[in-house]
Amino acid sequence: MPDVIVAGAGPTGLMTAFELERAGVEVLVLERDPQPTTQSKALALQPRSVELLADRGLLAAIEPYVLARLPAGHFSGIPIDYTDLPTRFPFQLGVEQARVAAAVEARLRAPVVRDAAVTEVAQDDGGVVVTAGGRSHRAGWLVAADGGHSAVRRLLGAAFPGSSARFSLLVADVTLAAKPAGLAEDWQLPSTGSGFLLPLTGGRYRVVVGGEEQQRLDRDAPVTAAEVGRGLVAAHGPGIEIGELLWASRFGDAARQLERYRHGRVLFAGDAAHIHLPVGGQGLNLGLQDAVNLGWKLAAEVRGHAPGGLLDSYHDERHSVAARVLVSTRAQGVLGIPDPDAIAVREIVTGLLAVPQARRAVALELSGLAVAYPGVLGRAEEPVSTDGRGVLVGADLPAAWADRVEARPGPAPRLVRPDGHLVWDGGPGLDDALGRWFGPRVGSGAAGRARLSV
């Protein structure tokens, strides 16, 4: 029997499984689709996500598929310079979401069980039973990472409050039979207006269209090649002609978020927990960072050494982060509406973002580098442990925590959580910090300390 079932084999679910396996937890990943998706979907890894992937040895497998390194992000198409951000990666990576998911899945020990749509969820004091693909599976915990239309969320009847979409757009991957010379030859940041076009690999292009036709059509109406073609001609003139429609979907600016990320023995992450306008790859990045925050905490719970409240701190820390992203994406949606009042506001906002202090504040937020949690001192530079433990640098580690914390030499004392956040930086209070984040002392060696040469 696995310790944890993960519903959903998108980047969030796969990253959660990776973090759990790193900490020695047995995981079963269930995915409704019979094959891994080839749809490009999100196309941006923000700097904080790049840091997390690099620290876990995952970035090297993604880098061959990187299409661009952009030294800026954008706020509703307004460029936001990243070059002075405090990170090893002051840029966003242009890469297809499918490539990110494949790189993480390749590192999992257990294969993903596909063609296994979740149809029933039942839980008791000892665990969860999930019925998927006609089979029942039992585990101690369930992580629901099954997307914006989460079956688990529906089956539990979890409230998903928020705002409905005010406008509609379509996104598609296409080939082109013809296009004007110089159009979409390389990667650029999005701008306002309909008909955004971006080159992918293999002769494919990403298209985003949001004109008057899209506002009239029903959200469930199938996207046709003719509709995409009309949108491209309206934006770029008669010299562009669609070849093949490879994949398409409609989306809007709906913004919703679960009231609680934990429902008994079920925890929600990624789009299953929050949805918003997909701008700047924020959904992909938010989900990866949910997974990294949740994984080590759930692993500690499974292994029996989680301090009181640790697992619930996942909601406490990540809910507010997603709520802020929803505010940001809603604001960006308003600025993109082709309305005279919105255009006037956009002009003012553009001027404000030219002020260095304002630009930097927004850059830190968009990049994920501004994320801060109560009682946490900030991001750490130290690489994470390969086995999911915390890291203590430059101080003697009490032997009672050696199974949960890795000791390393270093010039400055620091205690780092498995998700890369600093929780102690010298002085008194080390034992309190160890207990707060890694649980009580264990074993007969409670009084001993591992000595390091620094």
Short mmCIF file of N, CA and C in Angstrom, two decimals, residues 287-410:
data_model
loop_
_atom_site.label_atom_id
_atom_site.label_comp_id
_atom_site.label_asym_id
_atom_site.label_seq_id
_atom_site.Cartn_x
_atom_site.Cartn_y
_atom_site.Cartn_z
N GLY A 287 2.00 26.21 -8.90
CA GLY A 287 1.83 24.79 -8.60
C GLY A 287 3.12 24.11 -8.21
N LEU A 288 4.22 24.38 -8.93
CA LEU A 288 5.51 23.79 -8.57
C LEU A 288 5.91 24.20 -7.16
N GLN A 289 5.66 25.44 -6.80
CA GLN A 289 6.06 25.91 -5.47
C GLN A 289 5.12 25.40 -4.39
N ASP A 290 3.82 25.18 -4.72
CA ASP A 290 2.94 24.46 -3.80
C ASP A 290 3.53 23.09 -3.48
N ALA A 291 3.93 22.38 -4.52
CA ALA A 291 4.43 21.01 -4.36
C ALA A 291 5.67 20.96 -3.47
N VAL A 292 6.58 21.90 -3.67
CA VAL A 292 7.81 21.91 -2.88
C VAL A 292 7.52 22.24 -1.42
N ASN A 293 6.54 23.10 -1.17
CA ASN A 293 6.16 23.43 0.20
C ASN A 293 5.46 22.25 0.87
N LEU A 294 4.58 21.59 0.13
CA LEU A 294 3.80 20.50 0.70
C LEU A 294 4.61 19.22 0.87
N GLY A 295 5.46 18.88 -0.08
CA GLY A 295 6.08 17.57 -0.12
C GLY A 295 6.79 17.18 1.16
N TRP A 296 7.70 18.04 1.65
CA TRP A 296 8.48 17.67 2.83
C TRP A 296 7.63 17.63 4.10
N LYS A 297 6.59 18.46 4.14
CA LYS A 297 5.72 18.47 5.32
C LYS A 297 4.87 17.21 5.39
N LEU A 298 4.32 16.80 4.25
CA LEU A 298 3.54 15.57 4.23
C LEU A 298 4.44 14.36 4.49
N ALA A 299 5.66 14.39 3.96
CA ALA A 299 6.60 13.30 4.22
C ALA A 299 6.89 13.18 5.72
N ALA A 300 7.07 14.30 6.39
CA ALA A 300 7.32 14.28 7.83
C ALA A 300 6.12 13.70 8.57
N GLU A 301 4.92 14.02 8.11
CA GLU A 301 3.71 13.47 8.72
C GLU A 301 3.65 11.96 8.53
N VAL A 302 3.94 11.50 7.33
CA VAL A 302 3.91 10.07 7.03
C VAL A 302 4.94 9.33 7.88
N ARG A 303 6.12 9.91 8.03
CA ARG A 303 7.19 9.24 8.74
C ARG A 303 7.08 9.38 10.26
N GLY A 304 6.12 10.16 10.73
CA GLY A 304 5.81 10.21 12.15
C GLY A 304 6.63 11.18 12.97
N HIS A 305 7.36 12.09 12.33
CA HIS A 305 8.14 13.04 13.12
C HIS A 305 7.76 14.49 12.86
N ALA A 306 6.60 14.71 12.27
CA ALA A 306 6.18 16.09 12.03
C ALA A 306 5.78 16.75 13.34
N PRO A 307 6.29 17.93 13.62
CA PRO A 307 5.83 18.65 14.81
C PRO A 307 4.38 19.08 14.64
N GLY A 308 3.72 19.36 15.75
CA GLY A 308 2.33 19.77 15.69
C GLY A 308 2.14 21.00 14.81
N GLY A 309 1.17 20.92 13.92
CA GLY A 309 0.84 22.05 13.06
C GLY A 309 1.66 22.16 11.80
N LEU A 310 2.68 21.31 11.62
CA LEU A 310 3.52 21.45 10.44
C LEU A 310 2.73 21.25 9.15
N LEU A 311 1.94 20.19 9.09
CA LEU A 311 1.20 19.92 7.86
C LEU A 311 0.18 21.03 7.58
N ASP A 312 -0.46 21.53 8.61
CA ASP A 312 -1.42 22.62 8.40
C ASP A 312 -0.73 23.91 7.99
N SER A 313 0.56 24.03 8.25
CA SER A 313 1.27 25.24 7.81
C SER A 313 1.35 25.31 6.29
N TYR A 314 1.14 24.19 5.61
CA TYR A 314 1.07 24.23 4.14
C TYR A 314 -0.03 25.19 3.70
N HIS A 315 -1.22 25.02 4.24
CA HIS A 315 -2.31 25.96 3.91
C HIS A 315 -1.96 27.37 4.38
N ASP A 316 -1.49 27.49 5.61
CA ASP A 316 -1.23 28.81 6.17
C ASP A 316 -0.23 29.60 5.32
N GLU A 317 0.77 28.91 4.78
CA GLU A 317 1.79 29.59 3.99
C GLU A 317 1.39 29.81 2.54
N ARG A 318 0.79 28.80 1.94
CA ARG A 318 0.58 28.88 0.50
C ARG A 318 -0.75 29.54 0.10
N HIS A 319 -1.74 29.49 0.95
CA HIS A 319 -3.03 30.10 0.59
C HIS A 319 -2.87 31.59 0.34
N SER A 320 -2.14 32.27 1.20
CA SER A 320 -1.98 33.72 1.04
C SER A 320 -1.15 34.06 -0.19
N VAL A 321 -0.18 33.20 -0.54
CA VAL A 321 0.62 33.42 -1.74
C VAL A 321 -0.27 33.35 -2.98
N ALA A 322 -1.10 32.32 -3.06
CA ALA A 322 -1.99 32.19 -4.22
C ALA A 322 -3.01 33.32 -4.26
N ALA A 323 -3.51 33.74 -3.09
CA ALA A 323 -4.47 34.84 -3.05
C ALA A 323 -3.87 36.10 -3.66
N ARG A 324 -2.59 36.33 -3.39
CA ARG A 324 -1.93 37.49 -3.96
C ARG A 324 -1.78 37.35 -5.48
N VAL A 325 -1.49 36.15 -5.96
CA VAL A 325 -1.39 35.93 -7.41
C VAL A 325 -2.74 36.18 -8.06
N LEU A 326 -3.82 35.76 -7.42
CA LEU A 326 -5.14 36.02 -7.97
C LEU A 326 -5.42 37.52 -8.09
N VAL A 327 -5.00 38.29 -7.08
CA VAL A 327 -5.16 39.74 -7.16
C VAL A 327 -4.36 40.30 -8.34
N SER A 328 -3.12 39.83 -8.48
CA SER A 328 -2.25 40.32 -9.54
C SER A 328 -2.81 39.99 -10.92
N THR A 329 -3.25 38.75 -11.12
CA THR A 329 -3.74 38.36 -12.44
C THR A 329 -5.07 39.02 -12.76
N ARG A 330 -5.90 39.26 -11.75
CA ARG A 330 -7.15 39.98 -12.00
C ARG A 330 -6.85 41.41 -12.45
N ALA A 331 -5.89 42.04 -11.79
CA ALA A 331 -5.51 43.39 -12.17
C ALA A 331 -4.96 43.41 -13.60
N GLN A 332 -4.14 42.42 -13.94
CA GLN A 332 -3.59 42.37 -15.29
C GLN A 332 -4.68 42.15 -16.34
N GLY A 333 -5.70 41.36 -15.97
CA GLY A 333 -6.81 41.17 -16.88
C GLY A 333 -7.55 42.47 -17.17
N VAL A 334 -7.78 43.26 -16.13
CA VAL A 334 -8.46 44.55 -16.31
C VAL A 334 -7.65 45.45 -17.23
N LEU A 335 -6.31 45.48 -17.03
CA LEU A 335 -5.47 46.35 -17.85
C LEU A 335 -5.43 45.92 -19.31
N GLY A 336 -5.80 44.69 -19.60
CA GLY A 336 -5.78 44.21 -20.97
C GLY A 336 -7.08 44.39 -21.71
N ILE A 337 -8.12 44.89 -21.06
CA ILE A 337 -9.41 45.08 -21.72
C ILE A 337 -9.33 46.30 -22.64
N PRO A 338 -9.73 46.16 -23.90
CA PRO A 338 -9.68 47.30 -24.84
C PRO A 338 -10.83 48.28 -24.61
N ASP A 339 -10.83 48.87 -23.44
CA ASP A 339 -11.86 49.81 -23.02
C ASP A 339 -11.18 51.15 -22.74
N PRO A 340 -11.77 52.29 -23.13
CA PRO A 340 -11.10 53.58 -22.93
C PRO A 340 -10.66 53.83 -21.49
N ASP A 341 -11.51 53.46 -20.52
CA ASP A 341 -11.13 53.68 -19.13
C ASP A 341 -9.96 52.78 -18.73
N ALA A 342 -10.01 51.50 -19.15
CA ALA A 342 -8.90 50.60 -18.84
C ALA A 342 -7.61 51.07 -19.51
N ILE A 343 -7.72 51.60 -20.72
CA ILE A 343 -6.53 52.11 -21.42
C ILE A 343 -5.94 53.29 -20.67
N ALA A 344 -6.81 54.14 -20.10
CA ALA A 344 -6.32 55.27 -19.32
C ALA A 344 -5.59 54.80 -18.05
N VAL A 345 -6.17 53.81 -17.38
CA VAL A 345 -5.52 53.26 -16.19
C VAL A 345 -4.19 52.62 -16.57
N ARG A 346 -4.16 51.92 -17.69
CA ARG A 346 -2.93 51.28 -18.15
C ARG A 346 -1.83 52.31 -18.37
N GLU A 347 -2.17 53.45 -18.92
CA GLU A 347 -1.19 54.49 -19.15
C GLU A 347 -0.57 54.96 -17.84
N ILE A 348 -1.41 55.13 -16.81
CA ILE A 348 -0.91 55.53 -15.50
C ILE A 348 -0.03 54.45 -14.90
N VAL A 349 -0.48 53.19 -14.96
CA VAL A 349 0.29 52.08 -14.39
C VAL A 349 1.64 51.94 -15.10
N THR A 350 1.65 52.09 -16.41
CA THR A 350 2.91 52.02 -17.16
C THR A 350 3.90 53.06 -16.66
N GLY A 351 3.42 54.26 -16.42
CA GLY A 351 4.29 55.30 -15.88
C GLY A 351 4.80 54.97 -14.49
N LEU A 352 3.94 54.43 -13.65
CA LEU A 352 4.37 54.06 -12.29
C LEU A 352 5.42 52.96 -12.32
N LEU A 353 5.26 52.00 -13.23
CA LEU A 353 6.20 50.89 -13.30
C LEU A 353 7.53 51.29 -13.92
N ALA A 354 7.63 52.50 -14.42
CA ALA A 354 8.92 53.02 -14.87
C ALA A 354 9.76 53.53 -13.70
N VAL A 355 9.13 53.72 -12.54
CA VAL A 355 9.85 54.13 -11.33
C VAL A 355 10.63 52.91 -10.82
N PRO A 356 11.95 53.01 -10.63
CA PRO A 356 12.76 51.83 -10.30
C PRO A 356 12.25 51.04 -9.09
N GLN A 357 11.85 51.74 -8.03
CA GLN A 357 11.41 51.02 -6.83
C GLN A 357 10.13 50.23 -7.10
N ALA A 358 9.21 50.82 -7.84
CA ALA A 358 7.96 50.12 -8.17
C ALA A 358 8.22 48.95 -9.10
N ARG A 359 9.06 49.18 -10.11
CA ARG A 359 9.39 48.11 -11.04
C ARG A 359 10.02 46.94 -10.32
N ARG A 360 10.94 47.21 -9.39
CA ARG A 360 11.62 46.12 -8.68
C ARG A 360 10.64 45.36 -7.78
N ALA A 361 9.75 46.06 -7.13
CA ALA A 361 8.77 45.40 -6.26
C ALA A 361 7.89 44.44 -7.07
N VAL A 362 7.45 44.88 -8.25
CA VAL A 362 6.63 44.02 -9.09
C VAL A 362 7.45 42.88 -9.66
N ALA A 363 8.71 43.15 -10.01
CA ALA A 363 9.59 42.09 -10.52
C ALA A 363 9.78 41.00 -9.48
N LEU A 364 10.01 41.37 -8.24
CA LEU A 364 10.19 40.38 -7.17
C LEU A 364 8.93 39.54 -6.99
N GLU A 365 7.78 40.17 -7.14
CA GLU A 365 6.52 39.44 -6.98
C GLU A 365 6.29 38.49 -8.14
N LEU A 366 6.43 38.97 -9.37
CA LEU A 366 6.19 38.13 -10.54
C LEU A 366 7.16 36.95 -10.59
N SER A 367 8.39 37.17 -10.20
CA SER A 367 9.43 36.15 -10.28
C SER A 367 9.30 35.08 -9.21
N GLY A 368 8.48 35.32 -8.19
CA GLY A 368 8.36 34.39 -7.07
C GLY A 368 9.40 34.60 -5.99
N LEU A 369 10.29 35.55 -6.17
CA LEU A 369 11.38 35.76 -5.21
C LEU A 369 10.93 36.54 -3.98
N ALA A 370 9.76 37.15 -4.05
CA ALA A 370 9.29 37.94 -2.91
C ALA A 370 8.50 37.10 -1.92
N VAL A 371 8.28 35.84 -2.20
CA VAL A 371 7.47 35.00 -1.31
C VAL A 371 8.12 34.92 0.06
N ALA A 372 7.34 35.22 1.08
CA ALA A 372 7.84 35.17 2.46
C ALA A 372 6.75 34.54 3.33
N TYR A 373 7.18 33.79 4.34
CA TYR A 373 6.26 33.12 5.23
C TYR A 373 6.48 33.61 6.66
N PRO A 374 5.43 33.63 7.49
CA PRO A 374 5.58 34.04 8.89
C PRO A 374 6.59 33.15 9.62
N GLY A 375 7.48 33.77 10.38
CA GLY A 375 8.46 33.01 11.15
C GLY A 375 9.60 32.45 10.34
N VAL A 376 9.68 32.82 9.05
CA VAL A 376 10.74 32.34 8.15
C VAL A 376 11.56 33.54 7.72
N LEU A 377 12.88 33.38 7.67
CA LEU A 377 13.78 34.50 7.45
C LEU A 377 14.00 34.82 5.99
N GLY A 378 13.57 33.96 5.08
CA GLY A 378 13.73 34.24 3.66
C GLY A 378 14.32 33.05 2.93
N ARG A 379 14.63 33.24 1.64
CA ARG A 379 15.25 32.20 0.83
C ARG A 379 16.69 32.01 1.24
N ALA A 380 17.16 30.78 1.11
CA ALA A 380 18.55 30.46 1.43
C ALA A 380 19.31 30.15 0.15
N GLU A 381 20.61 30.32 0.20
CA GLU A 381 21.45 30.04 -0.96
C GLU A 381 21.93 28.59 -0.99
N GLU A 382 21.91 27.93 0.17
CA GLU A 382 22.45 26.58 0.24
C GLU A 382 21.63 25.59 -0.59
N PRO A 383 22.27 24.70 -1.35
CA PRO A 383 21.53 23.65 -2.05
C PRO A 383 20.80 22.75 -1.07
N VAL A 384 19.63 22.28 -1.47
CA VAL A 384 18.87 21.41 -0.59
C VAL A 384 19.53 20.04 -0.50
N SER A 385 19.11 19.26 0.49
CA SER A 385 19.62 17.91 0.66
C SER A 385 19.03 17.01 -0.43
N THR A 386 19.80 16.03 -0.85
CA THR A 386 19.32 15.12 -1.90
C THR A 386 18.25 14.16 -1.40
N ASP A 387 18.14 13.99 -0.08
CA ASP A 387 17.18 13.03 0.47
C ASP A 387 16.04 13.71 1.21
N GLY A 388 15.81 14.98 0.96
CA GLY A 388 14.65 15.65 1.54
C GLY A 388 14.80 16.13 2.95
N ARG A 389 15.99 16.01 3.53
CA ARG A 389 16.20 16.53 4.88
C ARG A 389 16.42 18.04 4.85
N GLY A 390 16.34 18.67 6.04
CA GLY A 390 16.79 20.03 6.17
C GLY A 390 18.30 20.08 6.14
N VAL A 391 18.86 21.28 6.16
CA VAL A 391 20.31 21.46 6.12
C VAL A 391 20.72 22.43 7.21
N LEU A 392 21.67 22.03 8.03
CA LEU A 392 22.29 22.90 9.04
C LEU A 392 23.72 23.16 8.63
N VAL A 393 24.07 24.42 8.44
CA VAL A 393 25.39 24.83 7.98
C VAL A 393 26.11 25.55 9.11
N GLY A 394 27.39 25.21 9.32
CA GLY A 394 28.25 25.98 10.19
C GLY A 394 27.92 25.92 11.66
N ALA A 395 27.29 24.84 12.11
CA ALA A 395 26.97 24.70 13.53
C ALA A 395 26.92 23.22 13.88
N ASP A 396 27.07 22.91 15.17
CA ASP A 396 27.02 21.53 15.63
C ASP A 396 25.57 21.06 15.66
N LEU A 397 25.31 19.94 15.00
CA LEU A 397 23.95 19.41 14.91
C LEU A 397 23.70 18.44 16.06
N PRO A 398 22.68 18.67 16.89
CA PRO A 398 22.31 17.68 17.90
C PRO A 398 21.99 16.34 17.24
N ALA A 399 22.58 15.28 17.77
CA ALA A 399 22.42 13.97 17.14
C ALA A 399 20.97 13.53 17.08
N ALA A 400 20.14 14.06 17.95
CA ALA A 400 18.73 13.67 17.99
C ALA A 400 17.97 14.07 16.74
N TRP A 401 18.55 14.96 15.92
CA TRP A 401 17.88 15.38 14.69
C TRP A 401 18.63 14.94 13.44
N ALA A 402 19.63 14.10 13.59
CA ALA A 402 20.48 13.74 12.45
C ALA A 402 19.73 12.99 11.36
N ASP A 403 18.64 12.33 11.72
CA ASP A 403 17.88 11.61 10.71
C ASP A 403 17.00 12.54 9.87
N ARG A 404 16.85 13.78 10.32
CA ARG A 404 15.97 14.72 9.63
C ARG A 404 16.70 15.95 9.09
N VAL A 405 17.95 16.12 9.51
CA VAL A 405 18.72 17.31 9.11
C VAL A 405 20.13 16.88 8.73
N GLU A 406 20.62 17.40 7.63
CA GLU A 406 21.98 17.14 7.18
C GLU A 406 22.90 18.25 7.67
N ALA A 407 24.03 17.87 8.27
CA ALA A 407 25.01 18.85 8.75
C ALA A 407 26.08 19.10 7.69
N ARG A 408 26.41 20.38 7.48
CA ARG A 408 27.44 20.75 6.51
C ARG A 408 28.34 21.81 7.12
N PRO A 409 29.62 21.78 6.74
CA PRO A 409 30.50 22.86 7.18
C PRO A 409 30.18 24.15 6.43
N GLY A 410 30.53 25.25 7.04
CA GLY A 410 30.31 26.54 6.40
C GLY A 410 30.68 27.67 7.32
#
